[in-house]
Coordinates of C-alpha atoms in Angstrom, one line a residue:
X1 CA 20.0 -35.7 -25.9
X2 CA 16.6 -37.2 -24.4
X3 CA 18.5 -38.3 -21.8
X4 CA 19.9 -35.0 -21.1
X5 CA 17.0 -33.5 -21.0
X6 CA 15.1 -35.8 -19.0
X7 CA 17.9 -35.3 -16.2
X8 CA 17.7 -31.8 -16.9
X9 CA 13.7 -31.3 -16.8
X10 CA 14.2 -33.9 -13.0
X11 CA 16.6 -31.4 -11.4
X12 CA 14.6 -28.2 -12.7
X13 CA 11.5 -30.2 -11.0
X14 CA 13.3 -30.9 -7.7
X15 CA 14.8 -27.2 -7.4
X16 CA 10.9 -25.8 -8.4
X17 CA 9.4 -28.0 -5.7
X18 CA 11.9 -27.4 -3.1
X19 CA 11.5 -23.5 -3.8
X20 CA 8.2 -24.0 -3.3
X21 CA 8.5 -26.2 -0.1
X22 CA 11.2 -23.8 1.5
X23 CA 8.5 -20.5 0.6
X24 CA 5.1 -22.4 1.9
X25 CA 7.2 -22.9 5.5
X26 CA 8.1 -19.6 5.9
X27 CA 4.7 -18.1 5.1
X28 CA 3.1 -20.6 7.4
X29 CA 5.9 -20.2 10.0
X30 CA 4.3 -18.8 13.7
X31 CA 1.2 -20.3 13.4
X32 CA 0.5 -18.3 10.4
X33 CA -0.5 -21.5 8.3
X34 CA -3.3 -22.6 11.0
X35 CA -4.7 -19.2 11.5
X36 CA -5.3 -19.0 7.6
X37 CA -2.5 -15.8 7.5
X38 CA -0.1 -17.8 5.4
X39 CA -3.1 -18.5 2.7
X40 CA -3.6 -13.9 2.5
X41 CA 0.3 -13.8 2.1
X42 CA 0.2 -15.7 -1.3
X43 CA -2.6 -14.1 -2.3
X44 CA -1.2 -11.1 -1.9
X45 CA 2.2 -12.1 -3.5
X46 CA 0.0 -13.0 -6.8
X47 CA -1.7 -9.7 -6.5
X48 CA 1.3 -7.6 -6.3
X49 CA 2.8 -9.9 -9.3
X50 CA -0.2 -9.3 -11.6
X51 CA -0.1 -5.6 -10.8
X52 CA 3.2 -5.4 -12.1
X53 CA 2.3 -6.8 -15.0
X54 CA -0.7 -4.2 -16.0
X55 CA 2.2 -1.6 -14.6
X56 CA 4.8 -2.5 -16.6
X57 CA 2.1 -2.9 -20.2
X58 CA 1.0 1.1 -19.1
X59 CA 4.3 2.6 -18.8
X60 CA 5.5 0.8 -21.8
X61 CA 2.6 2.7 -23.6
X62 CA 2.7 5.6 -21.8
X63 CA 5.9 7.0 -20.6
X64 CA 8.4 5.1 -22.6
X65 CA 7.5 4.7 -26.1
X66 CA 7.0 8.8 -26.8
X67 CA 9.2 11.9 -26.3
X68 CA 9.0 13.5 -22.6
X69 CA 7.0 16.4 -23.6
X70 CA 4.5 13.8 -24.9
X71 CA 4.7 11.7 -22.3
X72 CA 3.9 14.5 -19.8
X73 CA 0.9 15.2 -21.4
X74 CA 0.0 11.4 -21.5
X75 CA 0.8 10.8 -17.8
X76 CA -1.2 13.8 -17.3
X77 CA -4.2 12.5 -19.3
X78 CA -4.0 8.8 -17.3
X79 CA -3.9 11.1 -13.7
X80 CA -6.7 13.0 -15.3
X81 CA -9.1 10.4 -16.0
X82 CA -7.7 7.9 -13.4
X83 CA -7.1 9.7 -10.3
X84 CA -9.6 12.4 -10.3
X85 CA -12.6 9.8 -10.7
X86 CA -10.7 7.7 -7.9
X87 CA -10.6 10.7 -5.8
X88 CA -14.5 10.4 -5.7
X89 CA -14.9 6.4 -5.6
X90 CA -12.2 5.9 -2.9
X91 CA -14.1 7.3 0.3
X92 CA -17.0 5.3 -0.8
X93 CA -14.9 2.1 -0.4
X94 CA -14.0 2.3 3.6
X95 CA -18.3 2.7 4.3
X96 CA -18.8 0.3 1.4
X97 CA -17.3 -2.6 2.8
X98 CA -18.4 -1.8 6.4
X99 CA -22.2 -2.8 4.7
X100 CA -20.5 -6.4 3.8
X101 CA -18.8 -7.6 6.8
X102 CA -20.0 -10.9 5.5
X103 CA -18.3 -10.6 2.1
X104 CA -14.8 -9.9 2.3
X105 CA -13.5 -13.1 0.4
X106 CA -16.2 -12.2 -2.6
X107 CA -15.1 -8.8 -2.7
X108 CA -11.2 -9.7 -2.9
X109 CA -12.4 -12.2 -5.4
X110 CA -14.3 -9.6 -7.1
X111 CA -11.4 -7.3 -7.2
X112 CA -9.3 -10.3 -8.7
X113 CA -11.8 -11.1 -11.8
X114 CA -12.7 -7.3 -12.5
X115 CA -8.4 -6.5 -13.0
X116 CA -8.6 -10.2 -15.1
X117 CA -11.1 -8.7 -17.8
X118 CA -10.0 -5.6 -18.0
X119 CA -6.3 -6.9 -18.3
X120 CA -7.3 -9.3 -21.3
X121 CA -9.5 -6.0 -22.8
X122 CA -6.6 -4.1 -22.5
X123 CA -4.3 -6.6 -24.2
X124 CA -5.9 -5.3 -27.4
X125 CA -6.5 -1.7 -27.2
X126 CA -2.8 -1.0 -25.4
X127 CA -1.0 -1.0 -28.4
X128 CA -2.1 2.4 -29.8
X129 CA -2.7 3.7 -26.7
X130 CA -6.1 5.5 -27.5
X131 CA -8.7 7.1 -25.3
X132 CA -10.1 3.7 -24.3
X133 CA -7.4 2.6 -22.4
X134 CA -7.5 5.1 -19.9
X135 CA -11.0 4.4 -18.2
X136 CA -9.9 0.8 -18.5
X137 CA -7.4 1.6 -16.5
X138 CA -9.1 3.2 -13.9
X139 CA -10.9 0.1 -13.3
X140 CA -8.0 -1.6 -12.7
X141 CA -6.9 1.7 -10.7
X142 CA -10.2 1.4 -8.2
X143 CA -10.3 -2.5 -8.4
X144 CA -6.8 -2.8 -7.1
X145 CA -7.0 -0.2 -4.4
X146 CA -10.2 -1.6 -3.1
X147 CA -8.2 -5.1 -2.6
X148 CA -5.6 -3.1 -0.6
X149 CA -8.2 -1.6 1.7
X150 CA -10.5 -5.6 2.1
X151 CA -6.6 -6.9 2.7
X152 CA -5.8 -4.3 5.8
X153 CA -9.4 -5.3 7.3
X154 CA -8.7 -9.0 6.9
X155 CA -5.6 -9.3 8.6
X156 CA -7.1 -9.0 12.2
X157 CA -9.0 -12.0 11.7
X158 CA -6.2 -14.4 10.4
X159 CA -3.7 -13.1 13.1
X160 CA -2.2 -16.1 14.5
X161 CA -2.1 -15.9 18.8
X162 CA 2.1 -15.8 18.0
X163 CA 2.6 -13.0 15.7
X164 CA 1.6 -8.9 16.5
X165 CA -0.4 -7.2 14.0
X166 CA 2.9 -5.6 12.7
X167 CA 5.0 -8.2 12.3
X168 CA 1.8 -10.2 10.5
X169 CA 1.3 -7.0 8.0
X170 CA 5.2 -6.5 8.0
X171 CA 5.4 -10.6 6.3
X172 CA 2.5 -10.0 3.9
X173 CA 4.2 -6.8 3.1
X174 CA 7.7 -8.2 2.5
X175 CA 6.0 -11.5 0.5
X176 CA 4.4 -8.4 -2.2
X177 CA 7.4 -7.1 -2.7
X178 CA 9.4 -10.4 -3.0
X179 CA 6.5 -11.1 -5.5
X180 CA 7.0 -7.6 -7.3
X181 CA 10.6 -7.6 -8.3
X182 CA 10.0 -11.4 -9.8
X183 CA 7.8 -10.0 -11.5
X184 CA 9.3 -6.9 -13.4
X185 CA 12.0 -9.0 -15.2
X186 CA 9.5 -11.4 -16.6
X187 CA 6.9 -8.6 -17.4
X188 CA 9.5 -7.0 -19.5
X189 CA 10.4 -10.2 -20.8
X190 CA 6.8 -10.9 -21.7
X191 CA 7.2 -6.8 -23.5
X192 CA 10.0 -7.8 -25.8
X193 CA 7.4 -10.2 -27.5
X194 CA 4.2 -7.8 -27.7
X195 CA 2.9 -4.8 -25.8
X196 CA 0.1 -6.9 -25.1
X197 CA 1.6 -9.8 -23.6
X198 CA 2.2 -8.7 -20.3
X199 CA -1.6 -8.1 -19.7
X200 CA -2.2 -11.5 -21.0
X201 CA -0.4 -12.4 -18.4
X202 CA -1.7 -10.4 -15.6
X203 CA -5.2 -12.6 -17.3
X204 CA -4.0 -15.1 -16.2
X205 CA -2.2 -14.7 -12.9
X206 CA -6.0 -12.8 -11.3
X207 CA -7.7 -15.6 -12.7
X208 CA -5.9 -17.7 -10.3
X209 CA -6.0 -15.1 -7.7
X210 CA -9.9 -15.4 -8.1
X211 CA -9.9 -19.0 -7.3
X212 CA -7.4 -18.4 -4.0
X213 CA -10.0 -16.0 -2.6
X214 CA -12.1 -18.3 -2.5
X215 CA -9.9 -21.0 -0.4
X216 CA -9.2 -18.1 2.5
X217 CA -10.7 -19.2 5.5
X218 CA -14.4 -19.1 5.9
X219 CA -13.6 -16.5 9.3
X220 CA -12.2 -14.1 6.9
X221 CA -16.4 -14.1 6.2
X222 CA -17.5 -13.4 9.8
X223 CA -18.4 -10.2 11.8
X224 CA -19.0 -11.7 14.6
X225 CA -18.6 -8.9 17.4
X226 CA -17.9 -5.9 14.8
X227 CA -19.5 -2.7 14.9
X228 CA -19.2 0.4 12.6
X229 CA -16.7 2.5 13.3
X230 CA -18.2 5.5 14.7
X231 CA -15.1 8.0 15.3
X232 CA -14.8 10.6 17.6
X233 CA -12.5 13.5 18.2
X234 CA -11.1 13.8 21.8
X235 CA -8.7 16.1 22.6
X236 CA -7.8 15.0 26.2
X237 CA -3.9 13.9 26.6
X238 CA -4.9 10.2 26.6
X239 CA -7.8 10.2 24.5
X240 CA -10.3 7.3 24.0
X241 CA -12.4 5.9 21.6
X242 CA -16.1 6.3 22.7
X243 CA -18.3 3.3 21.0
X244 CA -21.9 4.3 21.1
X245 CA -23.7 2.5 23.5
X246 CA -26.0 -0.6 22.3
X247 CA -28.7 -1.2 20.7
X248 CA -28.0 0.9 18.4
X249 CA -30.5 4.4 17.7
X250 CA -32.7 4.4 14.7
X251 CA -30.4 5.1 11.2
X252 CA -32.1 8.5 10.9
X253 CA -30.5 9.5 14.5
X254 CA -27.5 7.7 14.1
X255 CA -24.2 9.9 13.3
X256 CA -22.1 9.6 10.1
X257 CA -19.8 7.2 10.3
X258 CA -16.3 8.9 9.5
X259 CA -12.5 9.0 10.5
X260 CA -12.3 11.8 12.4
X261 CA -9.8 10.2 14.9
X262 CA -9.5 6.9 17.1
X263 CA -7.5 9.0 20.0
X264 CA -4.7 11.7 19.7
X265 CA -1.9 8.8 18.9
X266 CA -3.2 7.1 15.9
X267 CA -4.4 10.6 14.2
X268 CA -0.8 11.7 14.9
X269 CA 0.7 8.7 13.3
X270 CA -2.2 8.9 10.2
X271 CA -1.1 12.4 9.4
X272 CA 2.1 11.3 9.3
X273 CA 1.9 8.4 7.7
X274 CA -0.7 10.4 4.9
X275 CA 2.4 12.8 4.3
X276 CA 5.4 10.1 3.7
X277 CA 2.4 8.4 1.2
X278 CA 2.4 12.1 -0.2
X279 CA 6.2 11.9 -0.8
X280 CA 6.4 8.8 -2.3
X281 CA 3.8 9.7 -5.1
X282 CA 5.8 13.1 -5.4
X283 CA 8.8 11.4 -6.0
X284 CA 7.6 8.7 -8.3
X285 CA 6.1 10.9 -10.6
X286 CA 8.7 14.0 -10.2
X287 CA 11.7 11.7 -10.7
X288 CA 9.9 9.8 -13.3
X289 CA 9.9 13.0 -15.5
X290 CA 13.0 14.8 -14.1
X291 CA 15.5 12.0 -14.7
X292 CA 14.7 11.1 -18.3
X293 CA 14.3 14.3 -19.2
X294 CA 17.9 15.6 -17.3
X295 CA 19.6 11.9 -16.1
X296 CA 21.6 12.6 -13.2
X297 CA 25.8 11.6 -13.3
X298 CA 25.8 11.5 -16.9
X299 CA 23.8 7.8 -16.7
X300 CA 21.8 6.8 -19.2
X301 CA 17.9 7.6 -18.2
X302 CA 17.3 4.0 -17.9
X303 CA 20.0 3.7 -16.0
X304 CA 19.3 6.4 -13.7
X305 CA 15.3 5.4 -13.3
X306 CA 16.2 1.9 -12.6
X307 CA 18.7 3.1 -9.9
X308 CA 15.7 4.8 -8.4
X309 CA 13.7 2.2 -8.5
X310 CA 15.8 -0.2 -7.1
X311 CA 16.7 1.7 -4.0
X312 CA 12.9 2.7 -3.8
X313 CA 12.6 -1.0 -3.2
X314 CA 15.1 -1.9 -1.2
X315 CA 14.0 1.1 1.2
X316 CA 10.5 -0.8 1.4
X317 CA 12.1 -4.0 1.9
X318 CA 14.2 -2.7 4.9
X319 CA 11.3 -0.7 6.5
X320 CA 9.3 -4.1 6.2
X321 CA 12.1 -6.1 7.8
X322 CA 12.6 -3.2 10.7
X323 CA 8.9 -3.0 11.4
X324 CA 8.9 -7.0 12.0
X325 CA 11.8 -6.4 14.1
X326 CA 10.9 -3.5 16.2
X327 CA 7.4 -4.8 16.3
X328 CA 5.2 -2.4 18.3
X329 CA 7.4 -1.1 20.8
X330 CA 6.7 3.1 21.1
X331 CA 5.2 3.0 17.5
X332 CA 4.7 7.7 17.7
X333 CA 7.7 7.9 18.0
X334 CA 9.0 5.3 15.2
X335 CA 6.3 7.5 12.6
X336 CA 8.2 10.9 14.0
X337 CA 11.7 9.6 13.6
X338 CA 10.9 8.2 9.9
X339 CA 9.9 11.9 9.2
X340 CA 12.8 13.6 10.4
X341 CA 14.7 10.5 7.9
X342 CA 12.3 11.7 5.1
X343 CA 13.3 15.5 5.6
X344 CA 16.9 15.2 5.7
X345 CA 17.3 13.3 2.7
X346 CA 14.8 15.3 0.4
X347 CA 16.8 18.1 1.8
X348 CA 20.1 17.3 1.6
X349 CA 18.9 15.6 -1.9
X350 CA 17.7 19.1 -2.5
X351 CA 20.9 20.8 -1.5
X352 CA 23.3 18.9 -3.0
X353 CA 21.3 17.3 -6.1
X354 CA 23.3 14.0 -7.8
X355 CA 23.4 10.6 -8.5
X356 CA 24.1 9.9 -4.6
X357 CA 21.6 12.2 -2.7
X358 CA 18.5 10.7 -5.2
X359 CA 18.8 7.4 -4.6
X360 CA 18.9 8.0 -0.8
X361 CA 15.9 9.8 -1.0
X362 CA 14.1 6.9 -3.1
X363 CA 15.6 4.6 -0.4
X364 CA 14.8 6.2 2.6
X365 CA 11.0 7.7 1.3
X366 CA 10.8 4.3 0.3
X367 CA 11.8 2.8 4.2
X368 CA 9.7 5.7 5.7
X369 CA 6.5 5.0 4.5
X370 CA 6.3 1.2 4.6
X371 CA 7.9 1.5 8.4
X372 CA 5.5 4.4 9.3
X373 CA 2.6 2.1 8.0
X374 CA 3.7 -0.6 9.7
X375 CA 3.6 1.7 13.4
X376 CA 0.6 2.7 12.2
X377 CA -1.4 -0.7 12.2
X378 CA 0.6 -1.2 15.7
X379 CA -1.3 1.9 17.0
X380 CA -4.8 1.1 15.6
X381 CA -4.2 -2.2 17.1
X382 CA -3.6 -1.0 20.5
X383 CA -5.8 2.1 21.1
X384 CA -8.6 0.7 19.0
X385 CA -11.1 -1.7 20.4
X386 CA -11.0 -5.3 18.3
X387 CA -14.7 -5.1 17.7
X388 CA -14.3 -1.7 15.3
X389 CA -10.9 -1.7 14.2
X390 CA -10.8 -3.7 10.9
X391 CA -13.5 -0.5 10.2
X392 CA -10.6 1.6 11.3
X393 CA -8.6 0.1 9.3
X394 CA -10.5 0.6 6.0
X395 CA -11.4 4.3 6.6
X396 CA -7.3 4.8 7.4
X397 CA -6.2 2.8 4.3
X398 CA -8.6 5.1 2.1
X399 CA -7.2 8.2 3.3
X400 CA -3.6 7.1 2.4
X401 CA -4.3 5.9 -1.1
X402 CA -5.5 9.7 -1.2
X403 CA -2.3 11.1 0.0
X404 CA -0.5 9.2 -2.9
X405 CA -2.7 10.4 -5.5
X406 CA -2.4 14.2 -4.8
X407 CA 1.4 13.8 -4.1
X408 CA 1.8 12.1 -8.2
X409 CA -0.4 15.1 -9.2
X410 CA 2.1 17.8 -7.3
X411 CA 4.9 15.7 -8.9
X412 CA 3.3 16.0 -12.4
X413 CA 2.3 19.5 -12.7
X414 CA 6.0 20.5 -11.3
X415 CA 9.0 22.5 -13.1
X416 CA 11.6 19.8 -14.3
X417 CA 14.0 21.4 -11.7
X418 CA 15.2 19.0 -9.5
X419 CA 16.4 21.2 -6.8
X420 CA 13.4 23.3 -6.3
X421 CA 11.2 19.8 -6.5
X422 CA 13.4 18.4 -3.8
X423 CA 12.7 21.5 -1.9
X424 CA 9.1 21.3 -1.8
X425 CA 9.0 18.0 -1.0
X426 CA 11.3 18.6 2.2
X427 CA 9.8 21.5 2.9
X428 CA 6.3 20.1 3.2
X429 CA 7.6 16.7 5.1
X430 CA 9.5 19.3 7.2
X431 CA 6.5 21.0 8.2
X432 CA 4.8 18.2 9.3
X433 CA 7.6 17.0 11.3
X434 CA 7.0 19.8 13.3
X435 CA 3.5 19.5 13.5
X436 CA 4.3 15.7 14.5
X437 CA 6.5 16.8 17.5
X438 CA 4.3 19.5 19.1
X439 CA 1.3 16.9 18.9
X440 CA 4.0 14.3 20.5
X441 CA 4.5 16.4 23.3
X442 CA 1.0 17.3 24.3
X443 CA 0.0 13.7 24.0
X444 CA 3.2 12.5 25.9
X445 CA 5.3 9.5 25.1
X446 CA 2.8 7.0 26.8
X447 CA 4.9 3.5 27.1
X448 CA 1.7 1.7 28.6
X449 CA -1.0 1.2 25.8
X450 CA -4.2 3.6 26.2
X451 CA -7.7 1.8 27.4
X452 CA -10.8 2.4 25.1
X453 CA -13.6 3.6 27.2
X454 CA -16.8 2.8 25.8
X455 CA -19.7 5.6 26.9

């Protein structure tokens, strides 16, 4: 029996190590592990598993351990006290971190050890699920988002000369999700054995992610040749981004910095992009409600929410894997197309309502967003200038963490009727679709990139 074990405990080494050999190749592959990129992809991988940790400990609490009418009113509470206060901190974050170029690795860090606390304070009040866990969770709620928006701005300076902006974004992107479905069977696994045990866990893994912040690249740290985004509206077809001219005028004559647009092409893709975030957080929390209180096909509500939830992922997944593929090639039109996708299924979802037409809306709101974000980075990468655009880049991520949050609240507040949800959802995509093509056309499908002209 020792011996048996001993051989056993050898081969489990050697298939753990080669895993681990097999996964540190591909996130280094295209330079990725000299430029530093391939360090921010498991970071990010840890982050994303830890966050499905805390996610799994809330809705445990929350949506699936009281009746649906209960639940609602819980769900409500969380979005309540969670969301409305986010609503508030999250445009401070963008402006925030434009006033710490030099700390981007401390604030990821910081982000890491503030979810680690409040994941081992929540460990102990989660069980009864009182009043105290909800602005703990909000922490985790602002602490989490605000590692989302330092990881867009740090991209740009660990691109590696080989990969494009999109295709870099597109493999930390991929590596989160990868990290997210590992990490949903062994959260519930840690559930069976307490409520509180997946939150120990999530202790543990942003304790580590604390350390790994730290080991980024010391670039990650430098603003060398960065300005504040100072964003301008132009109208012209082939707008431009005007920098203001340098040195720069006293504080009490400068303008407020604020993202009013980069050039016609990038707003066009942000609106967009802002309404596909909307649909998603519709869906999650309409579906949420709508299936375990009316499962579709006769399944099981279980059943039917993990369908959802699996083709919600595997829509992400593919849009990542297009947008490596299709890289940056005519990126207004890739963000129109994905919202004509995201109309016809919530339509036809909302026309002919089953087990079918819901899971290709998961799957293709689920595509639409993570592709249109992806051809969104491509366009603040070409039409912004390199020396403001990881500013861009926080100011744009903001605004669609925004989107999400009124689209749960919509989904929320919403008669359980999964028709006429499904028809406000493609009705409002739909509209913007139109609004998309009309701006397409008076901007023009330009297939050489715009030049920035500085004034």
């Amino acid at each position: 029996m020792v011996r048996g074990a001993s051989a056993a405990g050898l081969r489990t080494g050697r298939v753990v190590h080669g895993t681990g050999r097999r996964i540190r190749k591909a996130t280094s592959a295209e330079g990725a592990g000299e430029s530093g990129l391939a360090k921010l992809i498991e970071l990010h991988a840890l982050n994303s598993f830890g966050d499905m940790l805390i996610t799994i400990a809330l809705a445990s609490t929350i949506f699936f351990s009281v009746p649906t009418g209960e639940a609602r009113g819980r769900v409500g509470l969380y979005l309540l006290i969670t969301m409305a206060p986010f609503a508030l901190l999250a445009p401070v974050i963008g402006p925030l971190l434009d006033r710490l170029p030099h700390g981007r690795r401390a604030a990821m860090a910081t982000s890491m050890l503030a979810r680690a606390v409040l994941a081992w304070t929540m460990a102990g009040t989660v069980v009864g699920g009182g009043i105290a866990l909800y602005p703990e969770a909000l922490g985790v709620l602002v602490a989490s988002k605000a590692y989302g928006v330092v990881r867009s701005v740090v991209v740009p300076r660990l691109l590696p000369s080989r990969l494009s902006l999109v295709k870099a974004n597109s493999r930390v992107t991929l590596a989160g999700l990868l990290a997210t479905f590992v990490g949903a069977p062994i959260g519930a696994g840690l559930h069976l054995i307490g409520p509180g045990w997946p939150l120990r866990g999530a202790f543990l893994v942003f304790v580590v992610g604390t350390l790994m912040a730290f080991h980024l690249p010391h670039k990650v740290d430098s603003a060398k040749g960065e300005q504040r985004a100072v964003l301008h509206a132009d109208d012209q077809p082939h707008g431009h981004l005007h920098l203001h001219p340098q040195p720069e005028p006293p504080k009490a004559q400068q303008p407020k910095a604020n993202l009013r647009t980069v050039g016609p092409s990038v707003i066009l893709a942000l609106r967009a992009v802002a309404t596909l975030r909307w649909l998603v957080g519709f869906l999650v929390m309409f579906l949420a409600f709508l299936l375990r209180d009316d499962p579709i096909g006769g399944l099981e509500p279980t059943v039917a929410l993990g369908l959802v939830a699996v083709a919600a992922g595997a829509g992400n997944a593919l849009g990542s894997v297009l947008g490596s593929w299709l890289r940056t090639r005519r990126s207004e039109t890739i963000v129109t197309a994905m919202l004509l996708v995201a109309t016809l299924a919530a339509g036809a979802a909302a026309l002919w309502y089953g087990v079918l037409t819901v899971v290709v809306v998961a799957a293709a709101a689920g595509m639409a967003a993570s592709l249109g974000k992806l051809a969104l980075d491509a366009l603040i990468q070409r039409d912004v200038p390199e020396s403001v655009r990881t500013s861009a880049f926080a100011r744009s991520e903001t605004l669609l963490q925004l989107s999400w949050v009124a689209g749960g609240a919509l989904g929320i507040t919403m008669p359980l009727d999964g028709a006429l949800g499904l028809s406000v959802a493609a009705g409002v995509v739909g509209l913007m679709l139109l609004w998309t093509v009309r701006s397409l056309f008076r901007i023009g499908l330009r297939r050489r990139p715009a030049t920035a002209k500085v004034a």
